[in-house]
PDB file of C-alpha atoms in Angstrom:
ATOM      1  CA  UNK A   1     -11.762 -14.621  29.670  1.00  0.00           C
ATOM      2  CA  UNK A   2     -10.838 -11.448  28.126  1.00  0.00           C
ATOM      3  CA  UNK A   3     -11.616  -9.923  24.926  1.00  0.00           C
ATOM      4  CA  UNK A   4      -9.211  -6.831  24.121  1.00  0.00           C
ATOM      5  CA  UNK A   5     -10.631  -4.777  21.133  1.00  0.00           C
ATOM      6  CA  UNK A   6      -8.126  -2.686  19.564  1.00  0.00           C
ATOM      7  CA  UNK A   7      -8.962   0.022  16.789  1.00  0.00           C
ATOM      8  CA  UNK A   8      -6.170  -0.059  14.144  1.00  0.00           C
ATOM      9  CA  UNK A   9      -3.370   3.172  14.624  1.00  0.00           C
ATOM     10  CA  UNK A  10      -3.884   6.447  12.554  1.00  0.00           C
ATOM     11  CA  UNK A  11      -3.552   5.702   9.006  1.00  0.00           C
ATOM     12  CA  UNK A  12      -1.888   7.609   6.374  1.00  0.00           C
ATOM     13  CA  UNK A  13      -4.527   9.980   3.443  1.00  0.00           C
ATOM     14  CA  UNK A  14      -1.654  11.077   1.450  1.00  0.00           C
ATOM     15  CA  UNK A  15      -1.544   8.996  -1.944  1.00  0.00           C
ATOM     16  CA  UNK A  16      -4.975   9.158  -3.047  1.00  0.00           C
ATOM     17  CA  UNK A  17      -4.113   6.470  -5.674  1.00  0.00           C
ATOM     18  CA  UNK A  18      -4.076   3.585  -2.420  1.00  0.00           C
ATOM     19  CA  UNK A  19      -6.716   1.263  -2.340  1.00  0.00           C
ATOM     20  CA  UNK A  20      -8.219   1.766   1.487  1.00  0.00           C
ATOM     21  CA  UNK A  21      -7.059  -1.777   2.508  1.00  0.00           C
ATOM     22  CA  UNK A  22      -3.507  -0.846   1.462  1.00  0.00           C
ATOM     23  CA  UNK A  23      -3.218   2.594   3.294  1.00  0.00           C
ATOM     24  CA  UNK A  24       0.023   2.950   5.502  1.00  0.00           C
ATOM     25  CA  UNK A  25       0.431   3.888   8.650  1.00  0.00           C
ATOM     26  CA  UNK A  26       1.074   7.414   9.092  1.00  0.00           C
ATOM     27  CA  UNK A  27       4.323   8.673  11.620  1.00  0.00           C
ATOM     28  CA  UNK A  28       1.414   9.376  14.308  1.00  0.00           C
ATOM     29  CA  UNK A  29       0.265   6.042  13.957  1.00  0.00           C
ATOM     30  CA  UNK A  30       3.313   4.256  14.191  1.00  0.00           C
ATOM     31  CA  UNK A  31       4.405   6.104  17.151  1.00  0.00           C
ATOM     32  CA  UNK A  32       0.785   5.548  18.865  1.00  0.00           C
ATOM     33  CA  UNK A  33       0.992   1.998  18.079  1.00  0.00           C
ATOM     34  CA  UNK A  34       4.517   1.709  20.079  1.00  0.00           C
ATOM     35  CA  UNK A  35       2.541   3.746  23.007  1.00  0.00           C
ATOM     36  CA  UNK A  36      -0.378   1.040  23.178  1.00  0.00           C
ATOM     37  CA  UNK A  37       2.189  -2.344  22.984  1.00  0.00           C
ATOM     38  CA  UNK A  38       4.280  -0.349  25.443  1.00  0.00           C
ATOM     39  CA  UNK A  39       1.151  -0.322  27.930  1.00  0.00           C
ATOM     40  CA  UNK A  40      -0.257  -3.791  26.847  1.00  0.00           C
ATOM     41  CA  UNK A  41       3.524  -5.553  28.285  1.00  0.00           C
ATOM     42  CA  UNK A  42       3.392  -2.772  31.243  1.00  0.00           C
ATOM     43  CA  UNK A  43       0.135  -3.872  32.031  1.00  0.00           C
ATOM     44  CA  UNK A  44       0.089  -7.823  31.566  1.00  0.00           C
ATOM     45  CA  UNK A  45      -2.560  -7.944  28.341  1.00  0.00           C
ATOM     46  CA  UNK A  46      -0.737 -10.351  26.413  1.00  0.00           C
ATOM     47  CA  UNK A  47      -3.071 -12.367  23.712  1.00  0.00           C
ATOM     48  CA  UNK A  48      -2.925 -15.738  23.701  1.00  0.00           C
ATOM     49  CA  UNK A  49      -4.803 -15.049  20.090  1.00  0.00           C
ATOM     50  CA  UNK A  50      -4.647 -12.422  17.917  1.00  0.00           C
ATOM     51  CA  UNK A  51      -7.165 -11.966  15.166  1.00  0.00           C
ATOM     52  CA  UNK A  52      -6.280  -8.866  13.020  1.00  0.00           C
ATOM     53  CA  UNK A  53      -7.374  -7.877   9.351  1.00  0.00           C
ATOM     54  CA  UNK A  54      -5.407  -8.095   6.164  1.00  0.00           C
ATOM     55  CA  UNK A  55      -5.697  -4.496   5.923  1.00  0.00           C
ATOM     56  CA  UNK A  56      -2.362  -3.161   5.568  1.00  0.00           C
ATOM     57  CA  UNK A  57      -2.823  -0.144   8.730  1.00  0.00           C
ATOM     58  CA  UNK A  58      -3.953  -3.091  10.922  1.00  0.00           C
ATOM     59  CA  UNK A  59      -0.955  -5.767  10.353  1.00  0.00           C
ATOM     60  CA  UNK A  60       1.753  -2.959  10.094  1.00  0.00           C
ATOM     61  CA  UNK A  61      -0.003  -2.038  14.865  1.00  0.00           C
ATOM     62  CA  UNK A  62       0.252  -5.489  15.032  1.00  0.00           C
ATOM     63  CA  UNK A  63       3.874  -5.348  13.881  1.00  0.00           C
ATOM     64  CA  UNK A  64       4.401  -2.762  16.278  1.00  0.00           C
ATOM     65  CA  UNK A  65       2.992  -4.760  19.222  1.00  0.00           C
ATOM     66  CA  UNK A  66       4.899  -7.372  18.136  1.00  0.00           C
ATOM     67  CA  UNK A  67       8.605  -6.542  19.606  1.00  0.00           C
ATOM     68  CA  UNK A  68       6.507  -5.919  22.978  1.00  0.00           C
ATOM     69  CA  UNK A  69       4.641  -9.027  23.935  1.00  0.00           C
ATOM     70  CA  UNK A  70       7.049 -11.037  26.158  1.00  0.00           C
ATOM     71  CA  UNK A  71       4.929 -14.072  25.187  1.00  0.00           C
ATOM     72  CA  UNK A  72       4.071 -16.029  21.886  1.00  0.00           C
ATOM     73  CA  UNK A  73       0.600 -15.683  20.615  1.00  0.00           C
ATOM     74  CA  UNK A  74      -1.428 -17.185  17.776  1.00  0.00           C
ATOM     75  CA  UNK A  75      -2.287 -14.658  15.105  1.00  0.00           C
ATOM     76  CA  UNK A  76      -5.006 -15.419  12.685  1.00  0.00           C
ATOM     77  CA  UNK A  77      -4.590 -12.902   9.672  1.00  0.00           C
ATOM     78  CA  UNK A  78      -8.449 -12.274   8.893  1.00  0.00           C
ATOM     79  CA  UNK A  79      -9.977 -10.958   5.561  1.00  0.00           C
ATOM     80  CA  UNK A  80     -13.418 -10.843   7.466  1.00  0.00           C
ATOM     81  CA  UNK A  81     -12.256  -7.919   9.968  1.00  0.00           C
ATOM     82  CA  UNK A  82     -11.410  -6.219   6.914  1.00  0.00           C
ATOM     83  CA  UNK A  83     -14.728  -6.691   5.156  1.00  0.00           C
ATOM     84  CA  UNK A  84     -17.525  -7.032   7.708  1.00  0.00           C
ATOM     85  CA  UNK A  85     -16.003  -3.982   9.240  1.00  0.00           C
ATOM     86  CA  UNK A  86     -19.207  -2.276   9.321  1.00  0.00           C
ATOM     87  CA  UNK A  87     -20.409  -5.130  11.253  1.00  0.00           C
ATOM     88  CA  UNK A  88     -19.849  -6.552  14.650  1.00  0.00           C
ATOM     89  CA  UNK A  89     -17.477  -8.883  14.969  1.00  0.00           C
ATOM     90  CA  UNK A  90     -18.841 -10.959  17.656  1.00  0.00           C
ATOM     91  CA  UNK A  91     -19.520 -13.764  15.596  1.00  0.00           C
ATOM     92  CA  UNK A  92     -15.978 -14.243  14.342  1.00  0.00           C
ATOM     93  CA  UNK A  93     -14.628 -13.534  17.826  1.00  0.00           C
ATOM     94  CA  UNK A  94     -17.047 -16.810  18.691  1.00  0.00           C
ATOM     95  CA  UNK A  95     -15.821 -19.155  16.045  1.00  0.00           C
ATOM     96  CA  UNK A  96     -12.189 -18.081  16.371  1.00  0.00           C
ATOM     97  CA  UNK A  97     -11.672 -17.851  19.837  1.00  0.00           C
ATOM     98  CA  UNK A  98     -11.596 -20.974  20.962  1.00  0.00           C
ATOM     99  CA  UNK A  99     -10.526 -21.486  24.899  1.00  0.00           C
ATOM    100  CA  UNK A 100      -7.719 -18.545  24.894  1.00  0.00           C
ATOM    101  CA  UNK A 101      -7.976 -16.799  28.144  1.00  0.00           C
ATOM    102  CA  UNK A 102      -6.959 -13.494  26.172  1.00  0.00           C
ATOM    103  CA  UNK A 103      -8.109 -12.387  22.397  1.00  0.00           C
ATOM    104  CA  UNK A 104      -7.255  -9.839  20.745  1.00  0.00           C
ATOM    105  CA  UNK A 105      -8.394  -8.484  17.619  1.00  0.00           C
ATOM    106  CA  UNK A 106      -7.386  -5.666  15.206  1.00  0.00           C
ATOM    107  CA  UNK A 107      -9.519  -4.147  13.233  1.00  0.00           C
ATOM    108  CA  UNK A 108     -11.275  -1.139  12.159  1.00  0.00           C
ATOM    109  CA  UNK A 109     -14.465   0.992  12.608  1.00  0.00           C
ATOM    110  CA  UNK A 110     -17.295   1.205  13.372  1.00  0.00           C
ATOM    111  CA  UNK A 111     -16.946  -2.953  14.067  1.00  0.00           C
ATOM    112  CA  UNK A 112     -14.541  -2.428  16.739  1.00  0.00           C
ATOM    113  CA  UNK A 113     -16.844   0.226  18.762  1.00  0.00           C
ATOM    114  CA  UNK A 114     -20.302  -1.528  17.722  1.00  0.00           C
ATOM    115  CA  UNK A 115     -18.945  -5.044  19.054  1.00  0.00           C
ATOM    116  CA  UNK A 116     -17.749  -3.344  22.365  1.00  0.00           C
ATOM    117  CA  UNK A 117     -21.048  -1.623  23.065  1.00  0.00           C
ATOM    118  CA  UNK A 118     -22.697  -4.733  21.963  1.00  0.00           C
ATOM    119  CA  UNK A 119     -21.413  -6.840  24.357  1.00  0.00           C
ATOM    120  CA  UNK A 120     -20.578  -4.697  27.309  1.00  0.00           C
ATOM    121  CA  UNK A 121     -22.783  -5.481  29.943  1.00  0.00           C
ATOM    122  CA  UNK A 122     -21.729  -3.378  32.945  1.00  0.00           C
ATOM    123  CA  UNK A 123     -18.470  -1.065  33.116  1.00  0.00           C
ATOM    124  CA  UNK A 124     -15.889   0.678  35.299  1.00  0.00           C
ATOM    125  CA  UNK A 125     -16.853   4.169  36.465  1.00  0.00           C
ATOM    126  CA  UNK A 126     -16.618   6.648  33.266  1.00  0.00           C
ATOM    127  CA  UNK A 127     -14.827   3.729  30.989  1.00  0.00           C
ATOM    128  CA  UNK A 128     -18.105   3.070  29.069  1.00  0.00           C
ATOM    129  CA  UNK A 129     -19.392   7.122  28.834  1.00  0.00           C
ATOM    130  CA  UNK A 130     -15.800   7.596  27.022  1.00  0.00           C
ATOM    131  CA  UNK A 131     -16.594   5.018  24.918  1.00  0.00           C
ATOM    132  CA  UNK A 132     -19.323   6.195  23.573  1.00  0.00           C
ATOM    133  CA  UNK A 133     -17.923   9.107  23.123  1.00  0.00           C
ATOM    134  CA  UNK A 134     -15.511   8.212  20.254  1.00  0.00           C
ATOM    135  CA  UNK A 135     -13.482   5.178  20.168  1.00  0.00           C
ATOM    136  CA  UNK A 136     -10.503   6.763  18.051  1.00  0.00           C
ATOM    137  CA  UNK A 137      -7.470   5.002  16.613  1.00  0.00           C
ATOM    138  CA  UNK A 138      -5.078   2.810  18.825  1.00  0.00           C
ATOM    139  CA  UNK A 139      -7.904   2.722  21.325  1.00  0.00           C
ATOM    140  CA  UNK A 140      -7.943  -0.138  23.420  1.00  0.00           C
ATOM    141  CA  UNK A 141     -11.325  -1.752  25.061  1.00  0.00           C
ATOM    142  CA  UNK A 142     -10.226  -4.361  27.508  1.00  0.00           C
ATOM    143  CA  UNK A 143     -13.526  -6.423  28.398  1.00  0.00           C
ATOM    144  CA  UNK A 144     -13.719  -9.221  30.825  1.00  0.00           C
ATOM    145  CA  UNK A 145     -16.303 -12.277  31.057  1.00  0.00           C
ATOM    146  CA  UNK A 146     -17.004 -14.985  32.919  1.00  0.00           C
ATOM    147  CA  UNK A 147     -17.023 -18.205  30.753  1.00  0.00           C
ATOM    148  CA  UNK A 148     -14.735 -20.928  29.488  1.00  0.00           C
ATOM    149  CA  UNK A 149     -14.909 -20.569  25.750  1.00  0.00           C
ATOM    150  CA  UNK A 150     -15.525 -18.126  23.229  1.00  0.00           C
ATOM    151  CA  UNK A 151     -18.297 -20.018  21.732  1.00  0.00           C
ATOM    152  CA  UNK A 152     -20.516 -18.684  24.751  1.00  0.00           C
ATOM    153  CA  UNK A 153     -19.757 -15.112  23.899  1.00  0.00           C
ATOM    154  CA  UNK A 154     -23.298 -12.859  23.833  1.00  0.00           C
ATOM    155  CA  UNK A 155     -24.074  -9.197  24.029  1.00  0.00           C
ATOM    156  CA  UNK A 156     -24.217  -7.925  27.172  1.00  0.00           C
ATOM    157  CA  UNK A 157     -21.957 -10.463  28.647  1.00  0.00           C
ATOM    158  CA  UNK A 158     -18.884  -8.797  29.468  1.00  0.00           C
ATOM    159  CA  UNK A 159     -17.806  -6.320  31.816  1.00  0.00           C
ATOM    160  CA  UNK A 160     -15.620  -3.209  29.997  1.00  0.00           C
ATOM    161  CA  UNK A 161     -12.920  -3.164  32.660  1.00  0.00           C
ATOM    162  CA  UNK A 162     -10.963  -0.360  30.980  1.00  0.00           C
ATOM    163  CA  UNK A 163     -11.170   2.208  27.982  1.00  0.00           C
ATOM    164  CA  UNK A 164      -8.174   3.737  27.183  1.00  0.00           C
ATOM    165  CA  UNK A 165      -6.384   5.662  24.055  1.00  0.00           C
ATOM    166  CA  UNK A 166      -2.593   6.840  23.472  1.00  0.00           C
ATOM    167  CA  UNK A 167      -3.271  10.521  24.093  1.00  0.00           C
ATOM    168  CA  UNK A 168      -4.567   8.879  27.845  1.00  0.00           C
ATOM    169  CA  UNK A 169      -0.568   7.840  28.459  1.00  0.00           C
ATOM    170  CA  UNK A 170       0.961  10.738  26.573  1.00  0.00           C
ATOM    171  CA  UNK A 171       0.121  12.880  29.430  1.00  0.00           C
ATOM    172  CA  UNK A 172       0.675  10.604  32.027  1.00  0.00           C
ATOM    173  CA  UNK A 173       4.420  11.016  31.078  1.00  0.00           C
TER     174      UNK A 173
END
């Protein structure tokens, strides 16, 4: 199973008046968001599930992956992400996930770093030490496990296979 934990793209500060769960992308964001989908089809991480928030930064990166996933996926449009986003989201990754070999979930921080730490167990060489580091926008934790269903799902289960942000494949160009 695979868990793939992806922070929302950079989000637009510029009209004040916005309620946070109605701020925009910004142009940065939108472009970053076409650089992760981009790397998700070149590198096979297609959800079979998508949880993402009702926040309006997180649905407009999913609508950016969207045009780049070969492959149909359930999406599960989640107040929750939105509100427990100081929180782990662990538990809602549990209840949600079901038997999809691949989830993905959109959401925000410091819930997307906190439930990566949480339930990374071991790591690739220098993968986890970046994530610590900062887990900035459009970053992408790709975690691995070995069970059946996401009900089993525990810290310190998985295996953070790879940690990697937009400004990683800008300069691989």
């Amino acid at each position: 199973m695979r868990l793939l934990l992806l922070r929302h793209a950079k989000s637009d500060w510029g009209d004040q008046e916005l309620a946070d769960i109605d701020r925009p992308l910004n142009s940065r964001g939108k472009s970053a968001a076409v650089t992760m989908a981009r790397y998700l089809r070149e590198q096979k991480l297609l959800p079979n599930v998508i949880l993402c928030s009702t926040a309006l930064r997180t649905r407009e990166t999913l609508a950016r992956l969207m045009p780049h996933l070969p492959q149909e996926a359930h999406i599960e449009l989640m107040t929750d992400l939105y509100w427990q986003s100081e929180d782990s989201y662990a538990t809602l990754i549990s209840k949600h996930g079901g038997r999809a070999q691949n989830v993905m979930v959109i959401g925000h921080n410091p819930a997307t770093e906190d439930t990566a730490l949480d339930l990374v167990g071991t790591s690739a060489p220098e993968a986890l030490s970046d994530l610590q580091e900062k887990y900035p926008t459009a970053a992408l934790a790709v975690i691995d496990f070995d069970f059946t269903d996401w009900s089993e799902l525990a810290p310190g289960t998985g295996h953070l296979e790879r940690f990697i942000k937009p400004r990683d494949l800008q300069s691989e160009k």
